[in-house]
Amino acid sequence: RKVEEGKVNIWGVKSYISIASLPAVNINNIVEILNDFFPIPLNPAKNSLEISFSNPNMIVHCPTMILNAGRIESTKGDFMFYCEGMTKSVCKVMEKMDEERMEIGERLGLNLISTFEWLKQTYHLKGKNLYEVISTSPVYGGHGPDAPGTLSHRYITEDVPYLLVPVVSFGKLSGIQAPIIECIIRLASAINGVDYLKTGRNLETLGLSGMSLEKILTCI
């Protein structure tokens, strides 16, 4: 994170980065070119949709923002977003959202892992569940207060429309509902006065309206 001009604080280093190309058939060439620029392995993903569905920010950031709305506004972000904001109850909501994400991803033929497993693999963290992994992590707990000071923050304004909305949209296309994820989207919309389901990356705004799932997967 940026601390001041010309200075950043590195919280942790990932063990690998997943990467995709558009179209997907070009991925091996892309990895070969980029390997020299990264000190950690680049793992080829099946397609760009798999990369989007694998982004943990939608599960980690969005529900924590919504369920800590009062605290964020009253303290202006003066608390530890991860270690204090992600309580056992918040993590239960995160896990339910994760189940919905993975169910839709499975229908799309994507190779997904849970956010719990992703955190353990990526940062070599330990714990029996999502709460234990996050609350004991030096990556998330090795610094002071880090919560956003407003609900008009990228954890909502970017992660809700650009990550959660596509999941719900592809879920509906494949016949799977995601009630918990959609609830978080609607609450975020009410808080910020923006209809994220309409303005976010739904099938229409992506230019995919009217296309079958099979056609979309072929295109990418």
GROMACS .gro file of C-alpha atoms in nm:
model
  220
    1ARG     CA    1   0.000   0.000   0.000
    2LYS     CA    2   0.108   0.359  -0.062
    3VAL     CA    3   0.227   0.515   0.263
    4GLU     CA    4   0.340   0.849   0.123
    5GLU     CA    5   0.478   0.989  -0.201
    6GLY     CA    6   0.748   0.751  -0.324
    7LYS     CA    7   0.699   0.504  -0.038
    8VAL     CA    8   0.493   0.184  -0.014
    9ASN     CA    9   0.438  -0.083   0.249
   10ILE     CA   10   0.453  -0.441   0.120
   11TRP     CA   11   0.217  -0.648   0.333
   12GLY     CA   12   0.292  -0.982   0.173
   13VAL     CA   13   0.427  -1.154  -0.138
   14LYS     CA   14   0.210  -1.399  -0.331
   15SER     CA   15   0.344  -1.745  -0.410
   16TYR     CA   16   0.203  -1.728  -0.765
   17ILE     CA   17  -0.015  -1.521  -0.998
   18SER     CA   18  -0.286  -1.663  -1.223
   19ILE     CA   19  -0.301  -1.522  -1.574
   20ALA     CA   20  -0.526  -1.555  -1.879
   21SER     CA   21  -0.533  -1.428  -2.236
   22LEU     CA   22  -0.810  -1.326  -2.473
   23PRO     CA   23  -0.857  -1.547  -2.663
   24ALA     CA   24  -0.750  -1.825  -2.429
   25VAL     CA   25  -0.550  -2.013  -2.694
   26ASN     CA   26  -0.272  -1.751  -2.671
   27ILE     CA   27  -0.196  -1.811  -2.304
   28ASN     CA   28   0.122  -2.018  -2.340
   29ASN     CA   29   0.285  -1.755  -2.559
   30ILE     CA   30   0.187  -1.480  -2.317
   31VAL     CA   31   0.326  -1.668  -2.016
   32GLU     CA   32   0.653  -1.730  -2.198
   33ILE     CA   33   0.690  -1.359  -2.273
   34LEU     CA   34   0.598  -1.237  -1.923
   35ASN     CA   35   0.787  -1.496  -1.718
   36ASP     CA   36   1.105  -1.289  -1.727
   37PHE     CA   37   0.928  -0.993  -1.570
   38PHE     CA   38   0.788  -1.171  -1.263
   39PRO     CA   39   0.986  -1.322  -0.974
   40ILE     CA   40   0.704  -1.569  -0.896
   41PRO     CA   41   0.536  -1.836  -1.114
   42LEU     CA   42   0.259  -1.741  -1.357
   43ASN     CA   43  -0.018  -2.000  -1.356
   44PRO     CA   44  -0.217  -2.019  -1.683
   45ALA     CA   45  -0.593  -2.004  -1.623
   46LYS     CA   46  -0.852  -2.168  -1.846
   47ASN     CA   47  -0.984  -1.835  -1.974
   48SER     CA   48  -1.041  -1.472  -1.875
   49LEU     CA   49  -1.370  -1.562  -1.707
   50GLU     CA   50  -1.184  -1.796  -1.472
   51ILE     CA   51  -0.954  -1.508  -1.374
   52SER     CA   52  -1.252  -1.283  -1.298
   53PHE     CA   53  -1.430  -1.549  -1.093
   54SER     CA   54  -1.108  -1.624  -0.902
   55ASN     CA   55  -1.060  -1.269  -0.774
   56PRO     CA   56  -1.088  -1.293  -0.394
   57ASN     CA   57  -1.164  -0.923  -0.349
   58MET     CA   58  -1.534  -0.975  -0.416
   59ILE     CA   59  -1.559  -1.219  -0.126
   60VAL     CA   60  -1.318  -1.047   0.112
   61HIS     CA   61  -1.398  -0.678   0.059
   62CYS     CA   62  -1.765  -0.642  -0.030
   63PRO     CA   63  -1.947  -0.811   0.260
   64THR     CA   64  -1.698  -0.669   0.510
   65MET     CA   65  -1.773  -0.317   0.388
   66ILE     CA   66  -2.150  -0.363   0.403
   67LEU     CA   67  -2.156  -0.542   0.739
   68ASN     CA   68  -1.923  -0.282   0.892
   69ALA     CA   69  -2.104   0.019   0.742
   70GLY     CA   70  -2.184   0.177   1.077
   71ARG     CA   71  -1.832   0.133   1.209
   72ILE     CA   72  -1.676   0.273   0.892
   73GLU     CA   73  -1.890   0.586   0.904
   74SER     CA   74  -1.857   0.644   1.280
   75THR     CA   75  -1.481   0.587   1.301
   76LYS     CA   76  -1.386   0.712   0.953
   77GLY     CA   77  -1.199   0.384   0.907
   78ASP     CA   78  -1.005   0.389   1.232
   79PHE     CA   79  -0.992   0.012   1.277
   80MET     CA   80  -0.822  -0.290   1.124
   81PHE     CA   81  -1.041  -0.383   0.829
   82TYR     CA   82  -0.927  -0.744   0.802
   83CYS     CA   83  -0.846  -0.858   1.154
   84GLU     CA   84  -1.120  -0.660   1.331
   85GLY     CA   85  -1.381  -0.612   1.060
   86MET     CA   86  -1.386  -0.975   0.949
   87THR     CA   87  -1.541  -1.131   1.257
   88LYS     CA   88  -1.671  -1.487   1.274
   89SER     CA   89  -2.019  -1.378   1.162
   90VAL     CA   90  -1.886  -1.170   0.873
   91CYS     CA   91  -1.673  -1.464   0.762
   92LYS     CA   92  -1.981  -1.688   0.764
   93VAL     CA   93  -2.142  -1.456   0.510
   94MET     CA   94  -1.821  -1.456   0.307
   95GLU     CA   95  -1.822  -1.837   0.301
   96LYS     CA   96  -2.184  -1.848   0.180
   97MET     CA   97  -2.102  -1.603  -0.098
   98ASP     CA   98  -1.802  -1.816  -0.186
   99GLU     CA   99  -2.022  -2.124  -0.217
  100GLU     CA  100  -2.249  -1.939  -0.461
  101ARG     CA  101  -1.950  -1.816  -0.663
  102MET     CA  102  -1.805  -2.166  -0.690
  103GLU     CA  103  -2.139  -2.325  -0.782
  104ILE     CA  104  -2.181  -2.083  -1.072
  105GLY     CA  105  -1.817  -2.129  -1.171
  106GLU     CA  106  -1.860  -2.505  -1.180
  107ARG     CA  107  -2.157  -2.467  -1.416
  108LEU     CA  108  -1.934  -2.253  -1.639
  109GLY     CA  109  -1.665  -2.522  -1.641
  110LEU     CA  110  -1.416  -2.309  -1.447
  111ASN     CA  111  -1.144  -2.449  -1.224
  112LEU     CA  112  -1.203  -2.258  -0.900
  113ILE     CA  113  -1.087  -2.302  -0.544
  114SER     CA  114  -1.242  -2.152  -0.232
  115THR     CA  115  -1.120  -1.819  -0.101
  116PHE     CA  116  -1.008  -2.007   0.211
  117GLU     CA  117  -0.784  -2.235   0.004
  118TRP     CA  118  -0.666  -1.945  -0.212
  119LEU     CA  119  -0.545  -1.751   0.092
  120LYS     CA  120  -0.364  -2.055   0.230
  121GLN     CA  121  -0.196  -2.134  -0.101
  122THR     CA  122  -0.112  -1.778  -0.201
  123TYR     CA  123   0.027  -1.648   0.128
  124HIS     CA  124   0.113  -1.980   0.300
  125LEU     CA  125  -0.136  -1.906   0.578
  126LYS     CA  126  -0.270  -2.153   0.831
  127GLY     CA  127  -0.611  -2.207   0.987
  128LYS     CA  128  -0.912  -2.438   0.989
  129ASN     CA  129  -1.153  -2.188   0.836
  130LEU     CA  130  -1.168  -1.847   0.672
  131TYR     CA  131  -1.190  -1.660   1.002
  132GLU     CA  132  -0.881  -1.827   1.147
  133VAL     CA  133  -0.678  -1.771   0.831
  134ILE     CA  134  -0.759  -1.399   0.817
  135SER     CA  135  -0.753  -1.315   1.188
  136THR     CA  136  -0.411  -1.473   1.247
  137SER     CA  137  -0.248  -1.360   0.923
  138PRO     CA  138   0.063  -1.139   0.944
  139VAL     CA  139  -0.023  -1.022   0.592
  140TYR     CA  140  -0.345  -0.864   0.714
  141GLY     CA  141  -0.260  -0.798   1.078
  142GLY     CA  142   0.097  -0.673   1.061
  143HIS     CA  143   0.006  -0.303   1.051
  144GLY     CA  144  -0.229  -0.050   1.208
  145PRO     CA  145  -0.578   0.071   1.114
  146ASP     CA  146  -0.641   0.017   0.744
  147ALA     CA  147  -1.018   0.034   0.695
  148PRO     CA  148  -1.164   0.267   0.431
  149GLY     CA  149  -1.295   0.593   0.572
  150THR     CA  150  -1.600   0.599   0.348
  151LEU     CA  151  -1.843   0.360   0.183
  152SER     CA  152  -1.778   0.532  -0.150
  153HIS     CA  153  -1.454   0.337  -0.166
  154ARG     CA  154  -1.320   0.109  -0.439
  155TYR     CA  155  -1.393  -0.195  -0.220
  156ILE     CA  156  -1.755  -0.120  -0.312
  157THR     CA  157  -1.744   0.108  -0.617
  158GLU     CA  158  -1.514  -0.131  -0.808
  159ASP     CA  159  -1.553  -0.473  -0.650
  160VAL     CA  160  -1.934  -0.476  -0.649
  161PRO     CA  161  -2.005  -0.371  -1.012
  162TYR     CA  162  -1.699  -0.530  -1.172
  163LEU     CA  163  -1.671  -0.855  -0.976
  164LEU     CA  164  -1.998  -0.943  -0.800
  165VAL     CA  165  -2.235  -0.828  -1.075
  166PRO     CA  166  -2.074  -1.053  -1.342
  167VAL     CA  167  -2.104  -1.352  -1.109
  168VAL     CA  168  -2.477  -1.292  -1.060
  169SER     CA  169  -2.527  -1.224  -1.433
  170PHE     CA  170  -2.355  -1.544  -1.545
  171GLY     CA  171  -2.538  -1.729  -1.270
  172LYS     CA  172  -2.874  -1.623  -1.410
  173LEU     CA  173  -2.761  -1.716  -1.761
  174SER     CA  174  -2.670  -2.065  -1.639
  175GLY     CA  175  -2.985  -2.103  -1.427
  176ILE     CA  176  -2.825  -2.061  -1.084
  177GLN     CA  177  -2.936  -1.804  -0.827
  178ALA     CA  178  -2.693  -1.630  -0.590
  179PRO     CA  179  -2.919  -1.474  -0.324
  180ILE     CA  180  -2.648  -1.377  -0.075
  181ILE     CA  181  -2.428  -1.215  -0.339
  182GLU     CA  182  -2.726  -1.033  -0.488
  183CYS     CA  183  -2.824  -0.912  -0.141
  184ILE     CA  184  -2.480  -0.757  -0.092
  185ILE     CA  185  -2.508  -0.591  -0.435
  186ARG     CA  186  -2.850  -0.446  -0.354
  187LEU     CA  187  -2.737  -0.318  -0.013
  188ALA     CA  188  -2.434  -0.153  -0.174
  189SER     CA  189  -2.666   0.002  -0.432
  190ALA     CA  190  -2.893   0.141  -0.159
  191ILE     CA  191  -2.598   0.283   0.036
  192ASN     CA  192  -2.434   0.460  -0.259
  193GLY     CA  193  -2.747   0.542  -0.458
  194VAL     CA  194  -2.628   0.348  -0.763
  195ASP     CA  195  -2.806   0.053  -0.926
  196TYR     CA  196  -2.497  -0.165  -0.962
  197LEU     CA  197  -2.696  -0.448  -1.119
  198LYS     CA  198  -2.770  -0.213  -1.411
  199THR     CA  199  -2.448  -0.012  -1.427
  200GLY     CA  200  -2.205  -0.295  -1.350
  201ARG     CA  201  -2.060  -0.557  -1.581
  202ASN     CA  202  -2.377  -0.744  -1.662
  203LEU     CA  203  -2.426  -0.931  -1.988
  204GLU     CA  204  -2.571  -0.624  -2.160
  205THR     CA  205  -2.290  -0.385  -2.067
  206LEU     CA  206  -2.037  -0.653  -2.166
  207GLY     CA  207  -2.197  -0.678  -2.510
  208LEU     CA  208  -2.300  -1.039  -2.448
  209SER     CA  209  -2.676  -0.994  -2.422
  210GLY     CA  210  -2.870  -1.254  -2.619
  211MET     CA  211  -2.575  -1.489  -2.654
  212SER     CA  212  -2.588  -1.844  -2.523
  213LEU     CA  213  -2.344  -1.959  -2.258
  214GLU     CA  214  -2.184  -2.195  -2.508
  215LYS     CA  215  -2.131  -1.910  -2.756
  216ILE     CA  216  -1.972  -1.688  -2.492
  217LEU     CA  217  -1.734  -1.960  -2.379
  218THR     CA  218  -1.636  -2.024  -2.740
  219CYS     CA  219  -1.562  -1.654  -2.796
  220ILE     CA  220  -1.326  -1.624  -2.501
   0.00000   0.00000   0.00000
